[in-house]
Amino acid sequence: MTEPVARRAAACPSWQALAAAARSCTVCPELVASRSTVVVGDAPANSRAVLVGEAPGAEEDRTGRPFVGRSGRLLDDLLAEAGLARADVAVLNVVKCRPPGNRTPTRAEAAACGGWLDRQLELLAPEVVCTLGLSAMQRFLGRRSTLAAARGRLHSVDGRDVLATYHPSAALRFGPAGVPRAALREDLRTLAALLGRP
Ligand code: URA
Ligand code: SF4
């Protein structure tokens, strides 16, 4: 399942070419049946970091843009607190089609769609990748990693700097006084500092 995506993605010479190819992807039958669109991701022209989430939710599936629902609004607020705007960061997901009922993507789906993600990262060549939540962290740091242990510091993965943090949906679930909210706030400040923001 993985190979066709990786091969198609490798053949894309630009972000636009990849976006067009991904929009016609039909590799995951269950997601193809339920999605209304493929959420390729946002890549503002001068972004220097890439945030990677898990998969589109309902509002993302409706609008075609990543992190525009409740999680996205919290993300925007915490980015702003850290001195960053959405225009400073690209926002991608491990899986680009909404899983039915927002279930966690299967390993096969994450492995397949990871072919698009890997090529997107090659094309964008960000200074740092910031993973949001478990699915994205495990894609880079392996399945034995835990957020509690890995978050908040840089990991070097295949020559890339990876900062892991919680997903905004966890920050919402555990509330304003919960551990994930404080950690996400702190880690986005770390990201801003890495990019040279005050
Ligand atoms: N959650 C994600 O992981 N990604 C989105 O794009 C929206 C919600
Ligand atoms: Fe293709 Fe990714 Fe959608 Fe699966 S989730 S159908 S690999 S774009």
PDB file of C-alpha atoms and ligand atoms in Angstrom:
ATOM      1  CA  MET A   1       0.000   0.000   0.000  1.00  0.00           C
ATOM      2  CA  THR A   2       2.844   2.336   0.861  1.00  0.00           C
ATOM      3  CA  GLU A   3       4.873   2.010  -2.298  1.00  0.00           C
ATOM      4  CA  PRO A   4       2.493   3.522  -4.826  1.00  0.00           C
ATOM      5  CA  VAL A   5       2.186   6.734  -2.780  1.00  0.00           C
ATOM      6  CA  ALA A   6       5.917   7.034  -2.145  1.00  0.00           C
ATOM      7  CA  ARG A   7       6.615   6.533  -5.838  1.00  0.00           C
ATOM      8  CA  ARG A   8       3.961   8.979  -6.972  1.00  0.00           C
ATOM      9  CA  ALA A   9       5.090  11.536  -4.383  1.00  0.00           C
ATOM     10  CA  ALA A  10       8.752  11.236  -5.365  1.00  0.00           C
ATOM     11  CA  ALA A  11       7.793  12.084  -8.939  1.00  0.00           C
ATOM     12  CA  CYS A  12       6.214  15.415  -7.893  1.00  0.00           C
ATOM     13  CA  PRO A  13       8.641  18.270  -8.616  1.00  0.00           C
ATOM     14  CA  SER A  14       6.767  20.954  -6.663  1.00  0.00           C
ATOM     15  CA  TRP A  15       4.266  21.575  -3.873  1.00  0.00           C
ATOM     16  CA  GLN A  16       1.564  22.298  -6.467  1.00  0.00           C
ATOM     17  CA  ALA A  17       2.254  19.087  -8.360  1.00  0.00           C
ATOM     18  CA  LEU A  18       2.097  17.107  -5.135  1.00  0.00           C
ATOM     19  CA  ALA A  19      -1.123  18.797  -4.057  1.00  0.00           C
ATOM     20  CA  ALA A  20      -2.769  17.883  -7.358  1.00  0.00           C
ATOM     21  CA  ALA A  21      -1.544  14.289  -7.155  1.00  0.00           C
ATOM     22  CA  ALA A  22      -2.649  13.862  -3.532  1.00  0.00           C
ATOM     23  CA  ARG A  23      -6.114  15.210  -4.326  1.00  0.00           C
ATOM     24  CA  SER A  24      -6.663  12.308  -6.694  1.00  0.00           C
ATOM     25  CA  CYS A  25      -5.290   9.674  -4.294  1.00  0.00           C
ATOM     26  CA  THR A  26      -7.516   6.617  -3.774  1.00  0.00           C
ATOM     27  CA  VAL A  27      -5.190   4.341  -1.814  1.00  0.00           C
ATOM     28  CA  CYS A  28      -7.283   3.986   1.404  1.00  0.00           C
ATOM     29  CA  PRO A  29     -10.698   2.546   0.475  1.00  0.00           C
ATOM     30  CA  GLU A  30     -12.515   3.344   3.724  1.00  0.00           C
ATOM     31  CA  LEU A  31     -11.360   6.964   3.751  1.00  0.00           C
ATOM     32  CA  VAL A  32     -12.055   7.471   0.069  1.00  0.00           C
ATOM     33  CA  ALA A  33     -15.624   6.294   0.664  1.00  0.00           C
ATOM     34  CA  SER A  34     -16.303   8.765   3.477  1.00  0.00           C
ATOM     35  CA  ARG A  35     -14.172  11.843   2.718  1.00  0.00           C
ATOM     36  CA  SER A  36     -15.517  14.866   0.895  1.00  0.00           C
ATOM     37  CA  THR A  37     -12.056  16.200   0.063  1.00  0.00           C
ATOM     38  CA  VAL A  38      -8.355  15.546   0.537  1.00  0.00           C
ATOM     39  CA  VAL A  39      -6.821  18.028   2.996  1.00  0.00           C
ATOM     40  CA  VAL A  40      -3.371  18.437   1.495  1.00  0.00           C
ATOM     41  CA  GLY A  41      -2.149  21.034   4.009  1.00  0.00           C
ATOM     42  CA  ASP A  42      -1.217  24.719   4.174  1.00  0.00           C
ATOM     43  CA  ALA A  43       2.253  25.876   3.169  1.00  0.00           C
ATOM     44  CA  PRO A  44       2.610  29.680   3.344  1.00  0.00           C
ATOM     45  CA  ALA A  45       5.405  31.028   1.153  1.00  0.00           C
ATOM     46  CA  ASN A  46       7.848  31.988   3.889  1.00  0.00           C
ATOM     47  CA  SER A  47       7.109  29.366   6.528  1.00  0.00           C
ATOM     48  CA  ARG A  48      10.176  28.023   8.327  1.00  0.00           C
ATOM     49  CA  ALA A  49       8.568  25.347  10.493  1.00  0.00           C
ATOM     50  CA  VAL A  50       6.091  22.579   9.753  1.00  0.00           C
ATOM     51  CA  LEU A  51       3.435  21.515  12.258  1.00  0.00           C
ATOM     52  CA  VAL A  52       2.159  17.975  11.738  1.00  0.00           C
ATOM     53  CA  GLY A  53      -1.205  16.847  13.117  1.00  0.00           C
ATOM     54  CA  GLU A  54      -3.030  13.545  12.824  1.00  0.00           C
ATOM     55  CA  ALA A  55      -5.864  13.716  10.301  1.00  0.00           C
ATOM     56  CA  PRO A  56      -8.602  16.117   9.187  1.00  0.00           C
ATOM     57  CA  GLY A  57     -11.775  16.406  11.248  1.00  0.00           C
ATOM     58  CA  ALA A  58     -15.261  17.394  10.113  1.00  0.00           C
ATOM     59  CA  GLU A  59     -14.597  21.090   9.462  1.00  0.00           C
ATOM     60  CA  GLU A  60     -11.326  20.353   7.730  1.00  0.00           C
ATOM     61  CA  ASP A  61     -13.072  17.794   5.521  1.00  0.00           C
ATOM     62  CA  ARG A  62     -15.719  20.382   4.669  1.00  0.00           C
ATOM     63  CA  THR A  63     -13.342  23.273   3.938  1.00  0.00           C
ATOM     64  CA  GLY A  64     -10.287  21.417   2.627  1.00  0.00           C
ATOM     65  CA  ARG A  65      -7.984  23.232   5.055  1.00  0.00           C
ATOM     66  CA  PRO A  66      -6.094  21.818   8.066  1.00  0.00           C
ATOM     67  CA  PHE A  67      -6.830  22.853  11.645  1.00  0.00           C
ATOM     68  CA  VAL A  68      -9.802  25.128  11.081  1.00  0.00           C
ATOM     69  CA  GLY A  69     -12.123  23.552  13.680  1.00  0.00           C
ATOM     70  CA  ARG A  70     -12.012  23.856  17.471  1.00  0.00           C
ATOM     71  CA  SER A  71      -8.501  22.406  17.680  1.00  0.00           C
ATOM     72  CA  GLY A  72      -7.365  24.830  15.001  1.00  0.00           C
ATOM     73  CA  ARG A  73      -8.757  27.823  16.845  1.00  0.00           C
ATOM     74  CA  LEU A  74      -6.926  26.839  20.029  1.00  0.00           C
ATOM     75  CA  LEU A  75      -3.770  26.260  17.994  1.00  0.00           C
ATOM     76  CA  ASP A  76      -4.067  29.746  16.490  1.00  0.00           C
ATOM     77  CA  ASP A  77      -4.501  31.282  19.959  1.00  0.00           C
ATOM     78  CA  LEU A  78      -1.486  29.486  21.416  1.00  0.00           C
ATOM     79  CA  LEU A  79       0.653  30.282  18.365  1.00  0.00           C
ATOM     80  CA  ALA A  80      -0.290  33.948  18.752  1.00  0.00           C
ATOM     81  CA  GLU A  81       0.628  33.875  22.461  1.00  0.00           C
ATOM     82  CA  ALA A  82       4.036  32.548  21.426  1.00  0.00           C
ATOM     83  CA  GLY A  83       4.459  35.344  18.891  1.00  0.00           C
ATOM     84  CA  LEU A  84       3.773  33.208  15.835  1.00  0.00           C
ATOM     85  CA  ALA A  85       1.082  33.506  13.172  1.00  0.00           C
ATOM     86  CA  ARG A  86      -0.302  30.778  10.947  1.00  0.00           C
ATOM     87  CA  ALA A  87       1.591  32.430   8.082  1.00  0.00           C
ATOM     88  CA  ASP A  88       4.860  31.572   9.872  1.00  0.00           C
ATOM     89  CA  VAL A  89       4.230  27.832   9.828  1.00  0.00           C
ATOM     90  CA  ALA A  90       3.130  25.189   7.371  1.00  0.00           C
ATOM     91  CA  VAL A  91       0.436  22.878   8.731  1.00  0.00           C
ATOM     92  CA  LEU A  92       0.164  19.276   7.544  1.00  0.00           C
ATOM     93  CA  ASN A  93      -1.349  16.027   8.749  1.00  0.00           C
ATOM     94  CA  VAL A  94      -0.016  12.472   8.816  1.00  0.00           C
ATOM     95  CA  VAL A  95      -3.217  11.322   7.080  1.00  0.00           C
ATOM     96  CA  LYS A  96      -4.893  13.623   4.565  1.00  0.00           C
ATOM     97  CA  CYS A  97      -8.410  12.189   4.429  1.00  0.00           C
ATOM     98  CA  ARG A  98     -10.859  12.315   7.334  1.00  0.00           C
ATOM     99  CA  PRO A  99     -11.299   8.962   9.075  1.00  0.00           C
ATOM    100  CA  PRO A 100     -14.983   8.099   9.619  1.00  0.00           C
ATOM    101  CA  GLY A 101     -16.210   9.341  12.999  1.00  0.00           C
ATOM    102  CA  ASN A 102     -12.745  10.836  13.597  1.00  0.00           C
ATOM    103  CA  ARG A 103     -11.347   7.431  14.512  1.00  0.00           C
ATOM    104  CA  THR A 104      -7.566   7.168  14.826  1.00  0.00           C
ATOM    105  CA  PRO A 105      -5.980   6.404  11.451  1.00  0.00           C
ATOM    106  CA  THR A 106      -4.914   2.780  11.063  1.00  0.00           C
ATOM    107  CA  ARG A 107      -1.243   1.897  10.805  1.00  0.00           C
ATOM    108  CA  ALA A 108      -1.750   1.074   7.137  1.00  0.00           C
ATOM    109  CA  GLU A 109      -3.339   4.470   6.455  1.00  0.00           C
ATOM    110  CA  ALA A 110      -0.575   6.328   8.302  1.00  0.00           C
ATOM    111  CA  ALA A 111       2.092   4.316   6.499  1.00  0.00           C
ATOM    112  CA  ALA A 112       0.523   4.913   3.090  1.00  0.00           C
ATOM    113  CA  CYS A 113      -0.156   8.601   3.514  1.00  0.00           C
ATOM    114  CA  GLY A 114       3.267   9.091   5.064  1.00  0.00           C
ATOM    115  CA  GLY A 115       4.602   8.891   1.516  1.00  0.00           C
ATOM    116  CA  TRP A 116       2.933  12.210   0.729  1.00  0.00           C
ATOM    117  CA  LEU A 117       4.127  13.707   4.018  1.00  0.00           C
ATOM    118  CA  ASP A 118       7.752  12.679   3.487  1.00  0.00           C
ATOM    119  CA  ARG A 119       7.813  14.327   0.072  1.00  0.00           C
ATOM    120  CA  GLN A 120       6.081  17.447   1.412  1.00  0.00           C
ATOM    121  CA  LEU A 121       8.837  17.778   4.012  1.00  0.00           C
ATOM    122  CA  GLU A 122      11.504  17.347   1.333  1.00  0.00           C
ATOM    123  CA  LEU A 123       9.907  20.058  -0.765  1.00  0.00           C
ATOM    124  CA  LEU A 124       9.400  22.474   2.157  1.00  0.00           C
ATOM    125  CA  ALA A 125      12.746  21.749   3.867  1.00  0.00           C
ATOM    126  CA  PRO A 126      11.659  23.331   7.177  1.00  0.00           C
ATOM    127  CA  GLU A 127      14.132  24.291   9.900  1.00  0.00           C
ATOM    128  CA  VAL A 128      12.069  22.341  12.406  1.00  0.00           C
ATOM    129  CA  VAL A 129       9.165  19.906  12.402  1.00  0.00           C
ATOM    130  CA  CYS A 130       6.757  20.163  15.344  1.00  0.00           C
ATOM    131  CA  THR A 131       4.551  17.108  15.860  1.00  0.00           C
ATOM    132  CA  LEU A 132       1.141  17.556  17.479  1.00  0.00           C
ATOM    133  CA  GLY A 133      -0.060  14.493  19.373  1.00  0.00           C
ATOM    134  CA  LEU A 134       0.780  10.818  19.412  1.00  0.00           C
ATOM    135  CA  SER A 135       0.182   9.799  15.779  1.00  0.00           C
ATOM    136  CA  ALA A 136       2.495  12.446  14.390  1.00  0.00           C
ATOM    137  CA  MET A 137       5.138  11.944  17.077  1.00  0.00           C
ATOM    138  CA  GLN A 138       5.222   8.195  16.481  1.00  0.00           C
ATOM    139  CA  ARG A 139       5.659   8.738  12.760  1.00  0.00           C
ATOM    140  CA  PHE A 140       8.992  10.438  13.523  1.00  0.00           C
ATOM    141  CA  LEU A 141      10.141   8.978  16.848  1.00  0.00           C
ATOM    142  CA  GLY A 142       8.754   5.445  16.644  1.00  0.00           C
ATOM    143  CA  ARG A 143       5.879   3.644  18.270  1.00  0.00           C
ATOM    144  CA  ARG A 144       7.531   3.151  21.650  1.00  0.00           C
ATOM    145  CA  SER A 145       7.873   6.878  22.338  1.00  0.00           C
ATOM    146  CA  THR A 146       5.552   8.553  24.808  1.00  0.00           C
ATOM    147  CA  LEU A 147       4.567  12.201  24.768  1.00  0.00           C
ATOM    148  CA  ALA A 148       5.349  12.659  28.442  1.00  0.00           C
ATOM    149  CA  ALA A 149       8.953  11.585  27.834  1.00  0.00           C
ATOM    150  CA  ALA A 150       9.590  13.061  24.392  1.00  0.00           C
ATOM    151  CA  ARG A 151       7.808  16.397  24.377  1.00  0.00           C
ATOM    152  CA  GLY A 152       9.361  19.812  24.602  1.00  0.00           C
ATOM    153  CA  ARG A 153      12.860  19.129  23.288  1.00  0.00           C
ATOM    154  CA  LEU A 154      14.520  18.621  19.946  1.00  0.00           C
ATOM    155  CA  HIS A 155      15.114  15.171  18.509  1.00  0.00           C
ATOM    156  CA  SER A 156      17.335  14.620  15.509  1.00  0.00           C
ATOM    157  CA  VAL A 157      15.585  12.290  13.066  1.00  0.00           C
ATOM    158  CA  ASP A 158      17.292  11.538   9.745  1.00  0.00           C
ATOM    159  CA  GLY A 159      19.023  14.897   9.878  1.00  0.00           C
ATOM    160  CA  ARG A 160      15.831  16.739  10.720  1.00  0.00           C
ATOM    161  CA  ASP A 161      15.076  18.624  13.952  1.00  0.00           C
ATOM    162  CA  VAL A 162      11.818  17.349  15.446  1.00  0.00           C
ATOM    163  CA  LEU A 163      10.041  18.938  18.414  1.00  0.00           C
ATOM    164  CA  ALA A 164       7.190  16.854  19.847  1.00  0.00           C
ATOM    165  CA  THR A 165       4.226  18.250  21.730  1.00  0.00           C
ATOM    166  CA  TYR A 166       0.610  17.522  22.605  1.00  0.00           C
ATOM    167  CA  HIS A 167      -2.293  17.789  20.196  1.00  0.00           C
ATOM    168  CA  PRO A 168      -4.624  20.768  20.692  1.00  0.00           C
ATOM    169  CA  SER A 169      -7.526  18.305  21.002  1.00  0.00           C
ATOM    170  CA  ALA A 170      -5.856  16.892  24.143  1.00  0.00           C
ATOM    171  CA  ALA A 171      -5.437  20.443  25.403  1.00  0.00           C
ATOM    172  CA  LEU A 172      -9.177  20.952  24.880  1.00  0.00           C
ATOM    173  CA  ARG A 173     -10.116  17.603  26.422  1.00  0.00           C
ATOM    174  CA  PHE A 174      -8.121  18.128  29.620  1.00  0.00           C
ATOM    175  CA  GLY A 175      -9.185  21.764  29.926  1.00  0.00           C
ATOM    176  CA  PRO A 176      -7.385  25.047  30.583  1.00  0.00           C
ATOM    177  CA  ALA A 177      -5.743  23.789  33.785  1.00  0.00           C
ATOM    178  CA  GLY A 178      -4.678  20.428  32.338  1.00  0.00           C
ATOM    179  CA  VAL A 179      -1.137  19.248  31.637  1.00  0.00           C
ATOM    180  CA  PRO A 180      -1.515  19.133  27.811  1.00  0.00           C
ATOM    181  CA  ARG A 181      -2.563  22.806  27.571  1.00  0.00           C
ATOM    182  CA  ALA A 182       0.408  24.003  29.645  1.00  0.00           C
ATOM    183  CA  ALA A 183       2.800  21.754  27.745  1.00  0.00           C
ATOM    184  CA  LEU A 184       1.519  22.809  24.325  1.00  0.00           C
ATOM    185  CA  ARG A 185       1.760  26.485  25.315  1.00  0.00           C
ATOM    186  CA  GLU A 186       5.321  26.033  26.567  1.00  0.00           C
ATOM    187  CA  ASP A 187       6.415  23.940  23.579  1.00  0.00           C
ATOM    188  CA  LEU A 188       5.065  26.437  21.033  1.00  0.00           C
ATOM    189  CA  ARG A 189       7.103  29.075  22.862  1.00  0.00           C
ATOM    190  CA  THR A 190      10.127  26.812  22.454  1.00  0.00           C
ATOM    191  CA  LEU A 191       9.316  26.573  18.744  1.00  0.00           C
ATOM    192  CA  ALA A 192       9.106  30.360  18.492  1.00  0.00           C
ATOM    193  CA  ALA A 193      12.457  30.699  20.258  1.00  0.00           C
ATOM    194  CA  LEU A 194      14.027  28.211  17.835  1.00  0.00           C
ATOM    195  CA  LEU A 195      12.824  30.437  15.009  1.00  0.00           C
ATOM    196  CA  GLY A 196      14.393  33.438  16.707  1.00  0.00           C
ATOM    197  CA  ARG A 197      11.204  35.011  17.978  1.00  0.00           C
ATOM    198  CA  PRO A 198      11.323  36.864  21.308  1.00  0.00           C
TER     199      PRO A 198
HETATM  200  N1  URA B   1      -6.857  17.553  14.025  1.00  0.00           N
HETATM  201  C1  URA B   1      -5.782  17.222  13.289  1.00  0.00           C
HETATM  202  O1  URA B   1      -4.955  16.415  13.673  1.00  0.00           O
HETATM  203  N2  URA B   1      -5.644  17.799  12.109  1.00  0.00           N
HETATM  204  C2  URA B   1      -6.498  18.707  11.624  1.00  0.00           C
HETATM  205  O2  URA B   1      -6.264  19.200  10.518  1.00  0.00           O
HETATM  206  C3  URA B   1      -7.608  19.036  12.414  1.00  0.00           C
HETATM  207  C4  URA B   1      -7.777  18.450  13.613  1.00  0.00           C
HETATM  208 FE1  SF4 B   2      -4.398   8.765  -0.193  1.00  0.00          FE
HETATM  209 FE2  SF4 B   2      -3.610   9.685   2.176  1.00  0.00          FE
HETATM  210 FE3  SF4 B   2      -6.175   9.840   1.506  1.00  0.00          FE
HETATM  211 FE4  SF4 B   2      -5.068   7.454   2.043  1.00  0.00          FE
HETATM  212  S1  SF4 B   2      -5.346   9.151   3.501  1.00  0.00           S
HETATM  213  S2  SF4 B   2      -6.430   7.951   0.326  1.00  0.00           S
HETATM  214  S3  SF4 B   2      -2.965   7.735   1.223  1.00  0.00           S
HETATM  215  S4  SF4 B   2      -4.451  10.916   0.508  1.00  0.00           S
END
